[in-house]
XYZ file of C-alpha atoms in Angstrom:
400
model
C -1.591 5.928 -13.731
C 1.656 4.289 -15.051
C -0.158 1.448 -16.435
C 1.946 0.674 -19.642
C 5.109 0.039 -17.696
C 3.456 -3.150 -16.667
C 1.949 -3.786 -19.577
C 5.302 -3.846 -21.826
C 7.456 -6.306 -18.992
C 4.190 -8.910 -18.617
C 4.208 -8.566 -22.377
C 7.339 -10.013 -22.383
C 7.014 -12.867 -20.201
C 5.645 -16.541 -20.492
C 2.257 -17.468 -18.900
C 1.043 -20.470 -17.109
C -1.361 -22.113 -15.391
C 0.589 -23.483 -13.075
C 4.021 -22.996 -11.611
C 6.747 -25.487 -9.786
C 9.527 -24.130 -8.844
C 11.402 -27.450 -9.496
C 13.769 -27.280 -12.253
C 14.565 -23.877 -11.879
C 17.783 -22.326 -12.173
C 19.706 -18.718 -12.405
C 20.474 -19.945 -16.060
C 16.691 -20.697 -16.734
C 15.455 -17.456 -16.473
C 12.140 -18.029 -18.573
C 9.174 -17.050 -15.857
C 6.176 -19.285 -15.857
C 3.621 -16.905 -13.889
C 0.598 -18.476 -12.345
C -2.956 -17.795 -12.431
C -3.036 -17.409 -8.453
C -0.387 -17.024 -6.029
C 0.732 -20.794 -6.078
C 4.166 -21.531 -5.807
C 5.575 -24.989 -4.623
C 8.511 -26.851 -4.161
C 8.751 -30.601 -5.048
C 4.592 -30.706 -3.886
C 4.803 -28.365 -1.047
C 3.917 -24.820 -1.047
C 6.378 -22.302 -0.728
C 4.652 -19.336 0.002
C 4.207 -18.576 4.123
C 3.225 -15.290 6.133
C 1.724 -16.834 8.978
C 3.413 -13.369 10.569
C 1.454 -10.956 8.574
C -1.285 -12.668 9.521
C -0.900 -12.920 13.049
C -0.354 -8.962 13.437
C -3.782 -8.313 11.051
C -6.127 -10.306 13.847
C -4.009 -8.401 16.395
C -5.046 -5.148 14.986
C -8.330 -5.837 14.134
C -9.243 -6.922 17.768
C -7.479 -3.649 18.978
C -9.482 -1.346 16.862
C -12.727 -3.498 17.775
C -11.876 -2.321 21.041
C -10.983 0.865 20.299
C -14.669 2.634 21.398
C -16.131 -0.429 23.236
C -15.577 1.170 26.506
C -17.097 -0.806 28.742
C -14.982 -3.395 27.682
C -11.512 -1.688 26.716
C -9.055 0.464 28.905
C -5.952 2.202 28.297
C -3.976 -0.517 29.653
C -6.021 -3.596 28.132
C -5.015 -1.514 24.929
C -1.667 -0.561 24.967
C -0.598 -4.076 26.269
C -2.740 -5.889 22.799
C -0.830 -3.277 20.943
C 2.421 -4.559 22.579
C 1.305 -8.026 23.149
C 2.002 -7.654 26.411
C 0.113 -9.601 29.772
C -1.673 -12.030 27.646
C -4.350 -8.784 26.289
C -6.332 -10.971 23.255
C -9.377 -13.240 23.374
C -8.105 -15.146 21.151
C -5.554 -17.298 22.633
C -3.478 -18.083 19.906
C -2.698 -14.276 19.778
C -1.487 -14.308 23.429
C 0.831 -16.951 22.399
C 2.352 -15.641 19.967
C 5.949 -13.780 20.124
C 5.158 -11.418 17.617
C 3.351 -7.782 18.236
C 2.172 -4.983 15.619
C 4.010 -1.907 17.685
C 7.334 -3.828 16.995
C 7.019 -3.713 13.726
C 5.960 0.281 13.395
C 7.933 2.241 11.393
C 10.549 -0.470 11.637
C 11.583 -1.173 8.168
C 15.512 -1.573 7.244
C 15.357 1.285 4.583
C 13.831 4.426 6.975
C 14.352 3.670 9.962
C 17.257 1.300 10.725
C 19.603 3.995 11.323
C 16.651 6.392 12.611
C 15.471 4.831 16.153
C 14.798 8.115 17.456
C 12.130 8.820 14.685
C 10.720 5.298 15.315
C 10.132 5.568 18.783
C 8.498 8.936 18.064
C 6.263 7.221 15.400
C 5.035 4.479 18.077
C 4.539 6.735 20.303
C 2.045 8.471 18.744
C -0.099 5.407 18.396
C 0.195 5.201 22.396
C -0.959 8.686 22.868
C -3.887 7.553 19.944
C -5.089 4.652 22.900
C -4.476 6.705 25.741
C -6.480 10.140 24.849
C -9.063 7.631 23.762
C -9.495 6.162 27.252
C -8.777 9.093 29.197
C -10.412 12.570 27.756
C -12.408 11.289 25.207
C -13.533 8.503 27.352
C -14.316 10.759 30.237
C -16.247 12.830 27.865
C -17.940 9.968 26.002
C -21.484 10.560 27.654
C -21.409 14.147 26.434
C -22.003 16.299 23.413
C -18.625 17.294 21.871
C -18.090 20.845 20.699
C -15.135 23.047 19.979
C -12.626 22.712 22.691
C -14.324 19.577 24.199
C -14.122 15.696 23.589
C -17.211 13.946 23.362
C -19.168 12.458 21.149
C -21.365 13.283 17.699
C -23.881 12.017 16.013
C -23.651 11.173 12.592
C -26.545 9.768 11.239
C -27.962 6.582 13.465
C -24.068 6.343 14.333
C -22.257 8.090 17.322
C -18.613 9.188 16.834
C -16.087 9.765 19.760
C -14.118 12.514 19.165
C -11.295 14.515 20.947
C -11.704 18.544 21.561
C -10.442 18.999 18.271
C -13.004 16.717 16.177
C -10.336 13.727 15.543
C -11.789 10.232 16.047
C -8.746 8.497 17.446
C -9.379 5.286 16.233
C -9.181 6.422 12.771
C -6.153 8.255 13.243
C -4.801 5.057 14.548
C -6.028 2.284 12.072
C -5.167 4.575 8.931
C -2.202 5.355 10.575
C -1.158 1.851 10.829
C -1.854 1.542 6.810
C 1.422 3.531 6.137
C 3.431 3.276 9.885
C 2.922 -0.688 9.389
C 1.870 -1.772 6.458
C 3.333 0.265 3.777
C 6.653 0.418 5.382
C 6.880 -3.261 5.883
C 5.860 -3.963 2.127
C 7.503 -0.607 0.479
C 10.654 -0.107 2.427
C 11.857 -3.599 4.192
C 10.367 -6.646 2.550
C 10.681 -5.769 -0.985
C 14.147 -3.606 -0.678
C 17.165 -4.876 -1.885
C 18.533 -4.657 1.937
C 16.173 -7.064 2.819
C 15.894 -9.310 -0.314
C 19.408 -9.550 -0.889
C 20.914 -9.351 2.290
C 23.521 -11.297 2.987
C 23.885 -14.499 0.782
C 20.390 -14.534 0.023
C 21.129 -14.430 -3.345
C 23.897 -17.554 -3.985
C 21.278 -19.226 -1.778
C 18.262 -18.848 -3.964
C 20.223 -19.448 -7.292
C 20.972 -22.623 -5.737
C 17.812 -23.540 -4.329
C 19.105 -23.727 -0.385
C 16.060 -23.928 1.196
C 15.444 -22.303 5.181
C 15.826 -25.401 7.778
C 13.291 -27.292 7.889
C 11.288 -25.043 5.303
C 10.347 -25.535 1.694
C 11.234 -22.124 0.776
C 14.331 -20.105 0.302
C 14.768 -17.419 2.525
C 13.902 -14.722 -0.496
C 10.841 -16.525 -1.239
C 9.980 -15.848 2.335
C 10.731 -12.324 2.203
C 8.586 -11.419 -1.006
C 5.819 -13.871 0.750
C 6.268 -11.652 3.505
C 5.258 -8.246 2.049
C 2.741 -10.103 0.034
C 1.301 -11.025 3.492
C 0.836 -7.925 4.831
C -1.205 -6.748 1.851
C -3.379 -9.663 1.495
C -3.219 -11.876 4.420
C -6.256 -11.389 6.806
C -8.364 -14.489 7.285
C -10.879 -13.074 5.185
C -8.855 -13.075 1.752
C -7.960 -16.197 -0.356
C -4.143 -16.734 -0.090
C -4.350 -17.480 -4.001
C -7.095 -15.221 -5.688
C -6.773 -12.076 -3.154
C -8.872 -9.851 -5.803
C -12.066 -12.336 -5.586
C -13.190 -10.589 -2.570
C -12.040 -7.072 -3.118
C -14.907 -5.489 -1.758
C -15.995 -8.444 0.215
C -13.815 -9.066 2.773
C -13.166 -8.447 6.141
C -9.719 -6.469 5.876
C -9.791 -3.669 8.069
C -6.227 -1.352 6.704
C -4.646 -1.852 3.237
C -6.533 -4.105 1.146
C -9.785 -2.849 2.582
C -9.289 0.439 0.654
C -7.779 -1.440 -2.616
C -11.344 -2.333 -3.808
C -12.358 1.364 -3.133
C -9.689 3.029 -5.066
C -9.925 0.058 -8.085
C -14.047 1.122 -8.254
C -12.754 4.427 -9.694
C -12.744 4.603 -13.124
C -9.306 6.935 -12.676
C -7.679 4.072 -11.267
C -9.396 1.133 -12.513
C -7.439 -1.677 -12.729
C -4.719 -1.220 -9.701
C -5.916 -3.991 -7.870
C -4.475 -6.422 -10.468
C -2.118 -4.399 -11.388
C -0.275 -4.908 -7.673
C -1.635 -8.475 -7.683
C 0.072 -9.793 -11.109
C 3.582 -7.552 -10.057
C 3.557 -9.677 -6.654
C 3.242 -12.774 -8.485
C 5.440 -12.210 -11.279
C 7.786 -10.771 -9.003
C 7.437 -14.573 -7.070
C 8.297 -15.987 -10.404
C 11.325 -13.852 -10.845
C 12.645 -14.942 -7.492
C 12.356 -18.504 -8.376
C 13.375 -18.106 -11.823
C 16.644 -16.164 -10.463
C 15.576 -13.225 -12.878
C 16.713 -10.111 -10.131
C 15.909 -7.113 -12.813
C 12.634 -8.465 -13.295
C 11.819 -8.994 -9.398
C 13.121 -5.338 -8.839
C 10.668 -4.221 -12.025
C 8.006 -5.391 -9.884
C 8.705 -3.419 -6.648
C 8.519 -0.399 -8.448
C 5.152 -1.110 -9.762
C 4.304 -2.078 -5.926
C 6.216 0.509 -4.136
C 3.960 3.246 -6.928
C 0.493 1.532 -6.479
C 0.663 1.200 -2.662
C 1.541 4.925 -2.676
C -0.705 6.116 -4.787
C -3.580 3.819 -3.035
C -2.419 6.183 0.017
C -2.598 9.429 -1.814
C -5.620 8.453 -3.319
C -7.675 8.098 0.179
C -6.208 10.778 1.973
C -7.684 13.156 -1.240
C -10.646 11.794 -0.824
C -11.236 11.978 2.645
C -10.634 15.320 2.808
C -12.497 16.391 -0.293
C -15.478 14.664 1.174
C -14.955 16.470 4.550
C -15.040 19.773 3.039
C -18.350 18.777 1.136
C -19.768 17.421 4.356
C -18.727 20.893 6.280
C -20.365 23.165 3.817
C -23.735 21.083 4.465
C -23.317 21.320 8.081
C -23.058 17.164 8.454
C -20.098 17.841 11.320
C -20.526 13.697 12.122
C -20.246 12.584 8.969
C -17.260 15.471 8.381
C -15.755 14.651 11.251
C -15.780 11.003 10.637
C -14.214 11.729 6.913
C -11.440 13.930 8.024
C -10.061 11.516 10.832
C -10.156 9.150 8.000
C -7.948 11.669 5.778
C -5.556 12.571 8.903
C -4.309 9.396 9.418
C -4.166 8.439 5.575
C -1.571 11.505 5.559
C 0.167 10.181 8.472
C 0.741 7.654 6.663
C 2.060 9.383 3.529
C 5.618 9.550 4.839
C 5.877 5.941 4.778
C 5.092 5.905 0.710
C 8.116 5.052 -1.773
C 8.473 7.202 -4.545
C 10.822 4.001 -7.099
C 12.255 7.350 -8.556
C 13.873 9.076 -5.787
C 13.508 6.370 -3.368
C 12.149 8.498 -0.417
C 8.587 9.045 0.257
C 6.109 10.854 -2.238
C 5.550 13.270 0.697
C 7.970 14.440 3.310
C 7.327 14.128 6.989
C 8.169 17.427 7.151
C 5.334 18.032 5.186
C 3.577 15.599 6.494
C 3.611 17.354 10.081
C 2.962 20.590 8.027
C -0.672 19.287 7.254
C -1.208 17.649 10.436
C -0.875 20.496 12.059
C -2.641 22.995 9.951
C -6.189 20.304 10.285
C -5.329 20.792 14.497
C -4.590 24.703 14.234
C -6.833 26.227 16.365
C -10.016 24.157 17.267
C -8.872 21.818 14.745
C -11.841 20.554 12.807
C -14.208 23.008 13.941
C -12.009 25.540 12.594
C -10.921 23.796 9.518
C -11.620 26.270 6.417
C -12.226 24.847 2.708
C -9.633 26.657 1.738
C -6.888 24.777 3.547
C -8.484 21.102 3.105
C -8.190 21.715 -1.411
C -4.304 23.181 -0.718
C -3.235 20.399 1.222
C -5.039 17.954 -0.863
C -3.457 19.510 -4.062
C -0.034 19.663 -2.268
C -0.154 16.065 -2.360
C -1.531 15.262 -5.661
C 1.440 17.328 -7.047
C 4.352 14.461 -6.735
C 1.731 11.498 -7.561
C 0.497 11.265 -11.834
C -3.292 12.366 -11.033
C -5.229 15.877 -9.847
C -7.011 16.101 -7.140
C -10.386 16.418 -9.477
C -9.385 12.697 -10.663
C -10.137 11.531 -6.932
């Protein structure tokens, strides 16, 4: 990893315990950096993502339905994923105006001039709830095998898989990693489109705060993308990385705890955390170079977090296939198929277009589904597309 970047710009900055962002000015660009992600604003916190938020419990109640199918249905499903007809338990969802399938592949950098692509994007997630509640569903009571849905034991645990061995609820939830998450942290929130946009900028120098808000409308953005990553109930607003592996995330910062427990990558978890809040600082400090610093370092880990976990999934599903543990294989390539679905939403800060193209991207999808899909799946093609997309990232595939 590209640890010494980081190292060399925090080097350079002041540390505090605390942070205010009273008395702060474009001319007073000295950053006091806080030990958690505290900023306030004459004695009221700045920092909101109620949004981010909302659209985490949304998707964790979808995927909770995902194989409850006694419970679920196609339409119960697609209508949480559009919050549409009142579809949560929780009521608060249900009121809400806010949905997670507006916000897929949605961001202002990719996909503001590319609706077509976007539509296409949520409308795989559709087809992800509707073969799940109409072949695989059908199927459920049955034992899968090549050419046929049904399910799979792995261990104590029973998988529901299509005809080609792809759990569809994995495909979805690590899907939504990159088609929501990553995009709306790599390629809207933190871009310069977003950030900037408009008068943004004269308005934070100046301290204009939104109506009746405490916080400028860049604060907001950056608190925005910050959400997405670390905002499920679960996780501490100001000390995210206290419960890295004990929390109840169910995308992103699930996975951030798992890649951080690998002595190859030790250390990203707070790596991204301290670039989030000294980005923060930046914004109130009116220090734009430094801010933009920091989305690099994001825009990389995030990416590589992605990379990382698609790797692995498929390493471990060609291990799993050689010992004959077709559950627990199955289960691990899903896992990998929707981590590289979500590749083409990564943000390489050096070319700024993902690490891996969706050309390629479809390229590997469809080589897993050639045929029988997983059944057919040789060892062969799981290490070349797993080395295929170690090649643009600063690790091997062995380092995974």
């Amino acid at each position: 990893m590209k640890k010494l970047f980081f190292s060399a710009i925090l080097g350079g900055l002041t540390l505090a315990s605390c942070s205010s962002d009273d008395d702060v000015s474009p001319e007073n660009t000295e950053l006091e950096i806080p030990a958690t992600y505290n900023f306030e604003r004459e004695g009221a916190s700045t920092v909101s993502y109620s949004g981010q938020t909302t659209r985490l419990q949304m998707t964790s109640e979808i995927l909770s339905k995902f194989t409850d199918f006694e419970n679920g249905s196609e339409d119960l499903l697609l209508n949480m994923f559009a919050n549409e007809n009142a579809p949560f338990e929780n009521a608060s969802l249900n009121e809400s105006s806010k949905s997670v399938k507006s916000k897929v592949a949605a961001s202002k950098l990719y996909f503001s001039a590319n609706t077509v692509e976007s539509a296409e994007i949520k409308s795989d997630f559709d087809s992800y709830i509707t073969e799940q509640f109409t072949a695989v569903k059908d199927n459920r009571n049955e034992l899968a095998e090549a050419g046929m849905a049904g399910q799979i034991a792995q261990g104590t645990n029973v998988r529901y898989i299509n005809a080609k061995g792809l759990e569809m609820n994995q495909a979805f939830a690590k899907g939504l990693i990159g088609g929501l998450l990553a995009d709306q942290i790599l390629n809207n929130y933190l871009s310069q489109a977003v950030l900037d946009e408009a008068d943004n900028r004269e308005n934070n120098d100046a301290g204009v705060v939104e109506e009746g808000k405490a916080y400028t409308t860049m604060e907001h953005k950056w608190d925005e993308a910050y959400g997405y990553l670390y905002g499920d109930p679960s996780i501490p607003a100001e000390d995210p990385n206290s419960v890295l592996n004990d929390n109840k995330d169910a995308l992103l910062f699930k996975y951030m705890g798992s890649v951080d427990g690998d002595s190859d990558f030790e250390g990203i978890a707070e790596e991204t955390f301290e670039a989030f809040k000294v980005g923060r600082a930046a914004i109130v400090a009116g220090d734009y170079q430094t801010r933009d610093e920091q989305v690099e370092i994001i825009r990389e880990n995030i990416s590589t977090l992605i990379a990382v976990r698609a790797i692995y999934y498929l390493q471990a599903g060609k291990n799993q296939l050689a010992n004959e543990e077709y559950g627990a294989a199955f289960h691990s390539l899903s896992e990998g198929y929707g981590f590289i679905y979500s590749l083409k939403f990564t943000h390489n800060p050096e070319t700024g277009a993902p690490y891996i193209s969706a050309g390629n991207v479809e390229n590997y999808l469809e080589q897993l589904m050639n045929g029988n899909g997983f059944w057919d799946v040789t060892p062969e093609t799981l290490d070349s597309i797993a080395e295929e997309i170690a090649a643009p990232f600063e690790f091997t595939v062995a380092d995974v």
